[in-house]
mmCIF file of C-alpha atoms in Angstrom:
data_model
loop_
_atom_site.group_PDB
_atom_site.id
_atom_site.type_symbol
_atom_site.label_atom_id
_atom_site.label_comp_id
_atom_site.label_asym_id
_atom_site.label_seq_id
_atom_site.Cartn_x
_atom_site.Cartn_y
_atom_site.Cartn_z
ATOM 1 C CA MET A 7 26.354 -13.505 -27.259
ATOM 2 C CA PRO A 8 24.659 -10.172 -28.049
ATOM 3 C CA ARG A 9 24.474 -7.814 -25.145
ATOM 4 C CA THR A 10 21.148 -7.951 -23.311
ATOM 5 C CA THR A 11 18.660 -5.192 -23.988
ATOM 6 C CA ILE A 12 16.806 -3.482 -21.145
ATOM 7 C CA ARG A 13 13.513 -4.919 -22.336
ATOM 8 C CA GLN A 14 14.906 -8.470 -22.506
ATOM 9 C CA ALA A 15 16.203 -8.145 -18.967
ATOM 10 C CA LEU A 16 12.925 -6.659 -17.745
ATOM 11 C CA LEU A 17 10.983 -9.604 -19.161
ATOM 12 C CA ARG A 18 13.106 -12.210 -17.366
ATOM 13 C CA VAL A 19 13.418 -10.264 -14.124
ATOM 14 C CA SER A 20 9.661 -9.648 -14.059
ATOM 15 C CA ARG A 21 9.152 -13.412 -14.134
ATOM 16 C CA GLN A 22 11.478 -13.758 -11.164
ATOM 17 C CA TRP A 23 9.643 -11.037 -9.253
ATOM 18 C CA LEU A 24 6.319 -12.747 -9.923
ATOM 19 C CA GLN A 25 7.741 -16.070 -8.751
ATOM 20 C CA GLN A 26 8.996 -14.421 -5.562
ATOM 21 C CA ALA A 27 5.513 -13.038 -4.986
ATOM 22 C CA ALA A 28 4.025 -16.509 -5.491
ATOM 23 C CA ASP A 29 6.551 -17.882 -2.972
ATOM 24 C CA GLY A 30 5.630 -15.203 -0.435
ATOM 25 C CA GLU A 31 9.031 -13.519 -0.673
ATOM 26 C CA MET A 32 7.690 -10.283 -2.177
ATOM 27 C CA ALA A 33 4.404 -8.452 -1.966
ATOM 28 C CA ILE A 34 2.498 -8.535 -5.260
ATOM 29 C CA GLU A 35 1.937 -4.788 -4.806
ATOM 30 C CA THR A 36 5.717 -4.314 -4.820
ATOM 31 C CA VAL A 37 6.063 -6.480 -7.925
ATOM 32 C CA ASP A 38 3.434 -4.420 -9.768
ATOM 33 C CA LEU A 39 5.181 -1.216 -8.731
ATOM 34 C CA TYR A 40 8.639 -2.452 -9.773
ATOM 35 C CA ILE A 41 7.359 -3.585 -13.175
ATOM 36 C CA GLN A 42 5.622 -0.246 -13.793
ATOM 37 C CA ILE A 43 8.730 1.729 -12.822
ATOM 38 C CA SER A 44 11.036 -0.513 -14.874
ATOM 39 C CA GLU A 45 8.815 -0.145 -17.934
ATOM 40 C CA ARG A 46 8.973 3.638 -17.524
ATOM 41 C CA PHE A 47 12.751 3.384 -17.205
ATOM 42 C CA ALA A 48 12.946 1.382 -20.442
ATOM 43 C CA ARG A 49 11.016 4.129 -22.260
ATOM 44 C CA PHE A 50 13.164 6.801 -20.593
ATOM 45 C CA ALA A 51 16.347 5.023 -21.667
ATOM 46 C CA ASP A 52 15.019 4.602 -25.220
ATOM 47 C CA ALA A 53 14.432 8.346 -25.398
ATOM 48 C CA HIS A 54 18.085 8.857 -24.441
ATOM 49 C CA GLY A 55 19.327 6.406 -27.062
ATOM 50 C CA ILE A 56 20.199 3.700 -24.518
ATOM 51 C CA HIS A 57 18.854 0.229 -25.223
ATOM 52 C CA ARG A 58 21.211 -2.223 -23.509
ATOM 53 C CA MET A 59 21.735 -2.941 -19.836
ATOM 54 C CA ASP A 60 25.523 -2.576 -19.999
ATOM 55 C CA ASP A 61 25.161 0.965 -21.364
ATOM 56 C CA VAL A 62 23.138 2.274 -18.418
ATOM 57 C CA THR A 63 25.283 4.643 -16.378
ATOM 58 C CA GLY A 64 24.870 6.154 -12.959
ATOM 59 C CA GLN A 65 24.154 9.515 -14.572
ATOM 60 C CA VAL A 66 21.259 8.119 -16.617
ATOM 61 C CA SER A 67 19.870 6.339 -13.555
ATOM 62 C CA GLU A 68 20.000 9.530 -11.487
ATOM 63 C CA LEU A 69 18.289 11.483 -14.260
ATOM 64 C CA PHE A 70 15.461 8.934 -14.296
ATOM 65 C CA ILE A 71 15.126 8.879 -10.505
ATOM 66 C CA GLY A 72 14.748 12.667 -10.435
ATOM 67 C CA ALA A 73 12.689 13.017 -13.637
ATOM 68 C CA PRO A 74 9.306 14.802 -13.677
ATOM 69 C CA GLY A 75 6.278 12.539 -13.459
ATOM 70 C CA ARG A 76 2.569 12.502 -12.743
ATOM 71 C CA ASP A 77 0.636 12.155 -9.506
ATOM 72 C CA ARG A 78 -2.448 9.992 -8.910
ATOM 73 C CA ARG A 79 -4.650 12.701 -10.417
ATOM 74 C CA ASP A 80 -2.475 12.729 -13.570
ATOM 75 C CA ASN A 81 -1.066 16.167 -12.791
ATOM 76 C CA ILE A 82 2.550 16.781 -13.822
ATOM 77 C CA THR A 83 5.011 16.991 -10.923
ATOM 78 C CA LEU A 84 8.248 18.675 -11.975
ATOM 79 C CA ILE A 85 10.139 17.628 -8.849
ATOM 80 C CA PRO A 86 9.208 14.132 -7.569
ATOM 81 C CA ALA A 87 8.785 13.584 -3.853
ATOM 82 C CA ASN A 88 11.499 11.708 -2.001
ATOM 83 C CA SER A 89 9.125 8.761 -1.596
ATOM 84 C CA THR A 90 8.750 8.552 -5.396
ATOM 85 C CA ARG A 91 12.507 8.826 -5.863
ATOM 86 C CA ARG A 92 13.063 6.018 -3.320
ATOM 87 C CA GLN A 93 10.596 3.785 -5.166
ATOM 88 C CA ARG A 94 12.341 4.397 -8.487
ATOM 89 C CA ARG A 95 15.766 3.766 -6.975
ATOM 90 C CA SER A 96 14.592 0.565 -5.279
ATOM 91 C CA ALA A 97 13.047 -0.774 -8.484
ATOM 92 C CA LEU A 98 16.183 -0.071 -10.526
ATOM 93 C CA ALA A 99 18.427 -1.608 -7.882
ATOM 94 C CA SER A 100 16.330 -4.781 -7.898
ATOM 95 C CA LEU A 101 16.180 -4.892 -11.699
ATOM 96 C CA PHE A 102 19.961 -4.728 -12.063
ATOM 97 C CA ALA A 103 20.691 -7.039 -9.110
ATOM 98 C CA HIS A 104 18.486 -9.764 -10.603
ATOM 99 C CA ALA A 105 19.853 -9.172 -14.101
ATOM 100 C CA ARG A 106 23.421 -9.545 -12.833
ATOM 101 C CA ALA A 107 22.483 -12.774 -11.044
ATOM 102 C CA LEU A 108 21.067 -14.067 -14.336
ATOM 103 C CA GLY A 109 24.275 -13.172 -16.168
ATOM 104 C CA MET A 110 22.523 -10.579 -18.311
ATOM 105 C CA THR A 111 24.734 -7.619 -17.368
ATOM 106 C CA GLN A 112 27.671 -6.568 -15.252
ATOM 107 C CA ALA A 113 26.475 -2.989 -14.829
ATOM 108 C CA VAL A 114 26.018 -1.548 -11.321
ATOM 109 C CA PRO A 115 24.735 1.941 -12.153
ATOM 110 C CA LEU A 116 23.614 2.752 -8.600
ATOM 111 C CA LEU A 117 26.884 1.760 -6.948
ATOM 112 C CA ASP A 118 27.841 5.350 -6.106
ATOM 113 C CA SER A 119 24.279 6.647 -5.827
ATOM 114 C CA PRO A 120 23.720 8.297 -2.427
ATOM 115 C CA PRO A 121 20.779 7.081 -0.333
ATOM 116 C CA ILE A 122 17.614 9.165 -0.448
ATOM 117 C CA PRO A 123 16.817 10.488 3.044
ATOM 118 C CA ARG A 124 13.755 9.282 4.871
ATOM 119 C CA PRO A 125 11.722 11.406 7.280
ATOM 120 C CA PRO A 126 11.832 10.437 10.967
ATOM 121 C CA ARG A 127 9.599 7.446 11.669
ATOM 122 C CA SER A 128 6.173 8.607 12.748
ATOM 123 C CA THR A 129 4.663 7.301 15.964
ATOM 124 C CA GLY A 130 1.203 7.815 14.526
ATOM 125 C CA ALA A 131 -1.619 10.240 15.117
ATOM 126 C CA GLU A 132 -2.889 8.444 18.275
ATOM 127 C CA LEU A 133 -6.534 8.779 17.268
ATOM 128 C CA THR A 134 -9.086 8.946 20.064
ATOM 129 C CA ALA A 135 -12.572 7.443 20.167
ATOM 130 C CA ALA A 136 -14.037 10.915 19.663
ATOM 131 C CA GLU A 137 -11.886 11.448 16.579
ATOM 132 C CA ILE A 138 -12.958 8.087 15.177
ATOM 133 C CA GLU A 139 -16.576 9.235 15.544
ATOM 134 C CA THR A 140 -15.666 12.445 13.724
ATOM 135 C CA LEU A 141 -14.168 10.422 10.863
ATOM 136 C CA GLN A 142 -17.279 8.239 10.740
ATOM 137 C CA PHE A 143 -19.566 11.275 10.620
ATOM 138 C CA HIS A 144 -17.719 12.935 7.747
ATOM 139 C CA SER A 145 -17.285 9.688 5.834
ATOM 140 C CA GLU A 146 -21.062 9.352 5.531
ATOM 141 C CA CYS A 147 -21.337 12.371 3.236
ATOM 142 C CA GLY A 148 -22.851 11.178 -0.043
ATOM 143 C CA MET A 149 -23.090 7.513 0.929
ATOM 144 C CA PRO A 150 -23.748 4.951 -0.364
ATOM 145 C CA THR A 151 -22.873 6.457 -3.760
ATOM 146 C CA THR A 152 -19.516 7.418 -2.328
ATOM 147 C CA ARG A 153 -17.230 4.728 -0.980
ATOM 148 C CA HIS A 154 -15.804 6.576 2.004
ATOM 149 C CA ALA A 155 -17.946 5.157 4.807
ATOM 150 C CA ALA A 156 -17.504 1.564 3.583
ATOM 151 C CA LEU A 157 -13.766 2.111 3.232
ATOM 152 C CA LEU A 158 -13.499 3.410 6.796
ATOM 153 C CA ALA A 159 -15.646 0.546 8.115
ATOM 154 C CA LEU A 160 -13.329 -2.059 6.582
ATOM 155 C CA LEU A 161 -10.268 -0.368 8.078
ATOM 156 C CA LEU A 162 -11.970 -0.188 11.482
ATOM 157 C CA SER A 163 -12.685 -3.916 11.353
ATOM 158 C CA GLY A 164 -8.927 -4.567 11.341
ATOM 159 C CA LEU A 165 -8.285 -4.973 7.625
ATOM 160 C CA GLY A 166 -5.182 -3.295 6.219
ATOM 161 C CA SER A 167 -5.321 -0.976 3.239
ATOM 162 C CA ALA A 168 -4.280 -3.745 0.805
ATOM 163 C CA GLU A 169 -6.984 -6.049 2.183
ATOM 164 C CA THR A 170 -9.556 -3.254 2.112
ATOM 165 C CA SER A 171 -8.767 -2.561 -1.537
ATOM 166 C CA GLN A 172 -9.619 -6.165 -2.499
ATOM 167 C CA ALA A 173 -12.732 -6.636 -0.328
ATOM 168 C CA THR A 174 -15.943 -7.709 -2.089
ATOM 169 C CA PRO A 175 -19.587 -7.963 -0.980
ATOM 170 C CA GLY A 176 -19.086 -11.738 -0.883
ATOM 171 C CA ASP A 177 -16.562 -11.280 1.922
ATOM 172 C CA LEU A 178 -19.253 -9.790 4.150
ATOM 173 C CA ASP A 179 -21.477 -11.739 6.539
ATOM 174 C CA LEU A 180 -23.622 -8.913 7.830
ATOM 175 C CA ALA A 181 -26.006 -11.245 9.634
ATOM 176 C CA ARG A 182 -23.077 -12.357 11.809
ATOM 177 C CA ALA A 183 -21.444 -8.914 11.734
ATOM 178 C CA CYS A 184 -18.089 -9.992 10.312
ATOM 179 C CA VAL A 185 -15.880 -9.710 7.241
ATOM 180 C CA THR A 186 -13.428 -12.303 5.910
ATOM 181 C CA THR A 187 -10.159 -11.461 4.189
ATOM 182 C CA LYS A 188 -7.780 -13.679 2.263
ATOM 183 C CA GLY A 189 -4.864 -11.728 3.744
ATOM 184 C CA THR A 190 -1.727 -10.563 1.951
ATOM 185 C CA THR A 191 1.921 -11.601 1.843
ATOM 186 C CA ARG A 192 2.279 -9.820 5.189
ATOM 187 C CA THR A 193 -1.003 -10.751 6.848
ATOM 188 C CA ALA A 194 -2.854 -14.026 7.410
ATOM 189 C CA PRO A 195 -6.378 -14.862 6.214
ATOM 190 C CA ARG A 196 -8.888 -14.234 8.991
ATOM 191 C CA THR A 197 -12.381 -13.115 9.942
ATOM 192 C CA CYS A 198 -12.810 -9.757 11.663
ATOM 193 C CA PRO A 199 -15.859 -8.516 13.607
ATOM 194 C CA LEU A 200 -17.898 -5.528 12.463
ATOM 195 C CA SER A 201 -19.416 -2.900 14.730
ATOM 196 C CA PRO A 202 -23.090 -1.867 14.318
ATOM 197 C CA TRP A 203 -21.925 1.242 12.435
ATOM 198 C CA ASP A 204 -19.726 -0.897 10.166
ATOM 199 C CA VAL A 205 -22.645 -3.218 9.428
ATOM 200 C CA ARG A 206 -24.977 -0.337 8.606
ATOM 201 C CA VAL A 207 -22.718 1.451 6.136
ATOM 202 C CA LEU A 208 -21.466 -1.758 4.500
ATOM 203 C CA HIS A 209 -25.058 -2.925 4.041
ATOM 204 C CA LEU A 210 -25.921 0.362 2.328
ATOM 205 C CA ARG A 211 -22.832 0.163 0.114
ATOM 206 C CA SER A 212 -23.274 -3.461 -0.937
ATOM 207 C CA THR A 213 -26.991 -2.907 -1.617
ATOM 208 C CA TYR A 214 -26.219 0.167 -3.710
ATOM 209 C CA LEU A 215 -23.639 -1.716 -5.775
ATOM 210 C CA ALA A 216 -26.013 -4.642 -6.336
ATOM 211 C CA GLU A 217 -28.692 -2.280 -7.630
ATOM 212 C CA HIS A 218 -26.646 0.262 -9.571
ATOM 213 C CA ARG A 219 -23.319 -1.409 -10.400
ATOM 214 C CA PRO A 220 -24.080 -5.128 -10.512
ATOM 215 C CA ARG A 221 -20.892 -5.933 -12.435
ATOM 216 C CA GLN A 222 -18.559 -4.270 -9.929
ATOM 217 C CA LEU A 223 -16.899 -6.835 -7.681
ATOM 218 C CA ARG A 224 -14.906 -4.746 -5.219
ATOM 219 C CA LEU A 225 -16.556 -2.685 -2.520
ATOM 220 C CA VAL A 226 -14.371 0.418 -2.572
ATOM 221 C CA THR A 227 -11.943 0.226 -5.525
ATOM 222 C CA SER A 228 -12.096 -0.336 -9.271
ATOM 223 C CA ASP A 229 -12.037 -3.938 -10.426
ATOM 224 C CA THR A 230 -9.555 -3.052 -13.166
ATOM 225 C CA SER A 231 -6.983 -1.482 -10.819
ATOM 226 C CA THR A 232 -3.756 -3.336 -10.113
ATOM 227 C CA PRO A 233 -3.236 -4.346 -6.475
ATOM 228 C CA TYR A 234 -0.759 -1.497 -5.974
ATOM 229 C CA THR A 235 -3.045 1.108 -7.566
ATOM 230 C CA ALA A 236 -6.046 -0.181 -5.606
ATOM 231 C CA GLN A 237 -4.145 0.034 -2.315
ATOM 232 C CA ALA A 238 -3.027 3.568 -3.162
ATOM 233 C CA SER A 239 -6.650 4.405 -3.947
ATOM 234 C CA VAL A 240 -7.653 3.322 -0.435
ATOM 235 C CA GLY A 241 -5.032 5.685 0.960
ATOM 236 C CA ALA A 242 -6.304 8.521 -1.214
ATOM 237 C CA GLY A 243 -9.897 7.853 -0.154
ATOM 238 C CA PHE A 244 -8.976 7.839 3.511
ATOM 239 C CA ASN A 245 -7.009 11.052 3.070
ATOM 240 C CA GLU A 246 -10.145 12.719 1.755
ATOM 241 C CA ILE A 247 -12.068 11.658 4.861
ATOM 242 C CA ALA A 248 -9.290 12.863 7.155
ATOM 243 C CA ARG A 249 -9.074 16.256 5.436
ATOM 244 C CA ARG A 250 -12.852 16.690 5.336
ATOM 245 C CA SER A 251 -13.077 15.948 9.053
ATOM 246 C CA GLY A 252 -10.401 18.511 9.851
ATOM 247 C CA LEU A 253 -8.191 15.926 11.580
ATOM 248 C CA ALA A 254 -5.525 15.954 8.875
ATOM 249 C CA THR A 255 -3.777 19.316 8.662
ATOM 250 C CA THR A 256 -0.471 20.705 7.469
ATOM 251 C CA ARG A 257 0.902 19.992 10.951
ATOM 252 C CA ARG A 258 -0.729 16.613 11.541
ATOM 253 C CA LYS A 259 -0.720 13.654 9.207
ATOM 254 C CA VAL A 260 -3.471 11.060 9.557
ATOM 255 C CA GLU A 261 -3.229 7.866 7.505
ATOM 256 C CA PRO A 262 -4.849 4.404 7.285
ATOM 257 C CA ARG A 263 -2.167 2.926 9.529
ATOM 258 C CA ASP A 264 -3.426 5.184 12.319
ATOM 259 C CA ILE A 265 -6.733 3.316 12.120
ATOM 260 C CA THR A 266 -4.803 0.043 12.440
ATOM 261 C CA ARG A 267 -3.036 1.439 15.505
ATOM 262 C CA TYR A 268 -6.376 2.467 16.991
ATOM 263 C CA VAL A 269 -7.824 -1.008 16.425
ATOM 264 C CA ALA A 270 -4.708 -2.575 17.969
ATOM 265 C CA ARG A 271 -5.018 -0.422 21.093
ATOM 266 C CA GLN A 272 -8.703 -1.227 21.454
ATOM 267 C CA VAL A 273 -8.149 -4.979 21.138
ATOM 268 C CA LEU A 274 -5.349 -4.819 23.704
ATOM 269 C CA LEU A 275 -7.546 -2.791 26.062
ATOM 270 C CA GLN A 276 -10.433 -5.260 25.718
ATOM 271 C CA THR A 277 -8.447 -8.496 25.919
ATOM 272 C CA GLY A 278 -5.122 -7.633 27.521
ATOM 273 C CA GLN A 279 -3.481 -10.057 25.075
ATOM 274 C CA ILE A 280 -0.924 -9.121 22.425
ATOM 275 C CA SER A 281 -1.666 -12.462 20.772
ATOM 276 C CA GLU A 282 -5.254 -11.263 20.213
ATOM 277 C CA VAL A 283 -3.970 -8.056 18.647
ATOM 278 C CA ALA A 284 -1.803 -10.122 16.288
ATOM 279 C CA ARG A 285 -4.694 -12.446 15.462
ATOM 280 C CA ARG A 286 -7.096 -9.569 14.722
ATOM 281 C CA LEU A 287 -4.608 -7.868 12.430
ATOM 282 C CA GLY A 288 -3.323 -11.082 10.842
ATOM 283 C CA LEU A 289 0.235 -10.580 12.058
ATOM 284 C CA SER A 290 2.764 -13.338 12.676
ATOM 285 C CA SER A 291 4.995 -11.102 14.803
ATOM 286 C CA LEU A 292 4.001 -10.292 18.371
ATOM 287 C CA ASP A 293 6.618 -7.532 18.348
ATOM 288 C CA ASN A 294 4.855 -5.828 15.431
ATOM 289 C CA ALA A 295 1.514 -6.226 17.167
ATOM 290 C CA ALA A 296 2.900 -4.700 20.366
ATOM 291 C CA GLU A 297 4.377 -1.790 18.438
ATOM 292 C CA LEU A 298 1.050 -1.052 16.756
ATOM 293 C CA ALA A 299 -0.749 -1.211 20.096
ATOM 294 C CA GLY A 300 1.770 1.189 21.608
ATOM 295 C CA LEU A 301 2.988 -1.346 24.146
ATOM 296 C CA ALA A 302 6.642 -1.216 25.188
ATOM 297 C CA TRP A 303 6.898 -4.820 26.313
ATOM 298 C CA LYS A 304 10.646 -5.324 26.070
ATOM 299 C CA THR A 305 13.116 -4.443 28.821
ATOM 300 C CA SER A 306 16.391 -2.641 28.148
ATOM 301 C CA ASP A 307 18.194 -5.988 27.778
ATOM 302 C CA GLY A 308 15.729 -7.145 25.135
ATOM 303 C CA ARG A 309 13.647 -9.437 27.368
ATOM 304 C CA ARG A 310 9.867 -9.292 27.393
#
């Protein structure tokens, strides 16, 4: 049997990834990312005269992982960030692991590859109510032409960045001040309440889109973007708000997850129930909900 080419393996493994996403075992955003990275690897390998899985060495894999690339603004980055290198390494590891399981190769090119260090886990920016108001104020610049205020409103309702990226005007019930999300592989479908500010800016945004961009379906991202790209776009949009407000600096990182943490703390303060925090955020794990709300609810022996 002829040795399997990289492109043949990618085709079959991609089908497995997609099936895992359909079964809820992988996030579709991760599948999209892995396919994009693997396609880039196939082109990279072609350029180095390598076409078959068995011919991929650790050296070639390391060269790809550390190769120059482009950022979201299409600028060339000569030295990729560690996060980019980890994504490339993870995609290649999954590609070869699945290919080996399918009997398409015996190569283990990352066997001796050292792990890429991660920064210490952040506890979050611990945003205050006053800082949320500052974010709201600066997000309104240029609205409703700009998406920033609507994006922030969706995050403040309790939607995650992936859910925010897929939200449409049809998900809104402004008369009842709520938004419905279909959820993701990590979060459950649910309906989240909207504050008066949320209702106001989402009304302006949805009205603007209906009048000026009637064919656009999504509220804050491009309809043609893949789920992964759309989620990244939400992060980029929020980063612009955080920088404009002065809350994000070289010494302090503020990200969409900090909004989720703020919402979690507020729900816990209002209800006193971790189960309500989990329900609002669509989480199945009470431990994850407690962590987001900043509640240390386990004793030293692991009991709650």
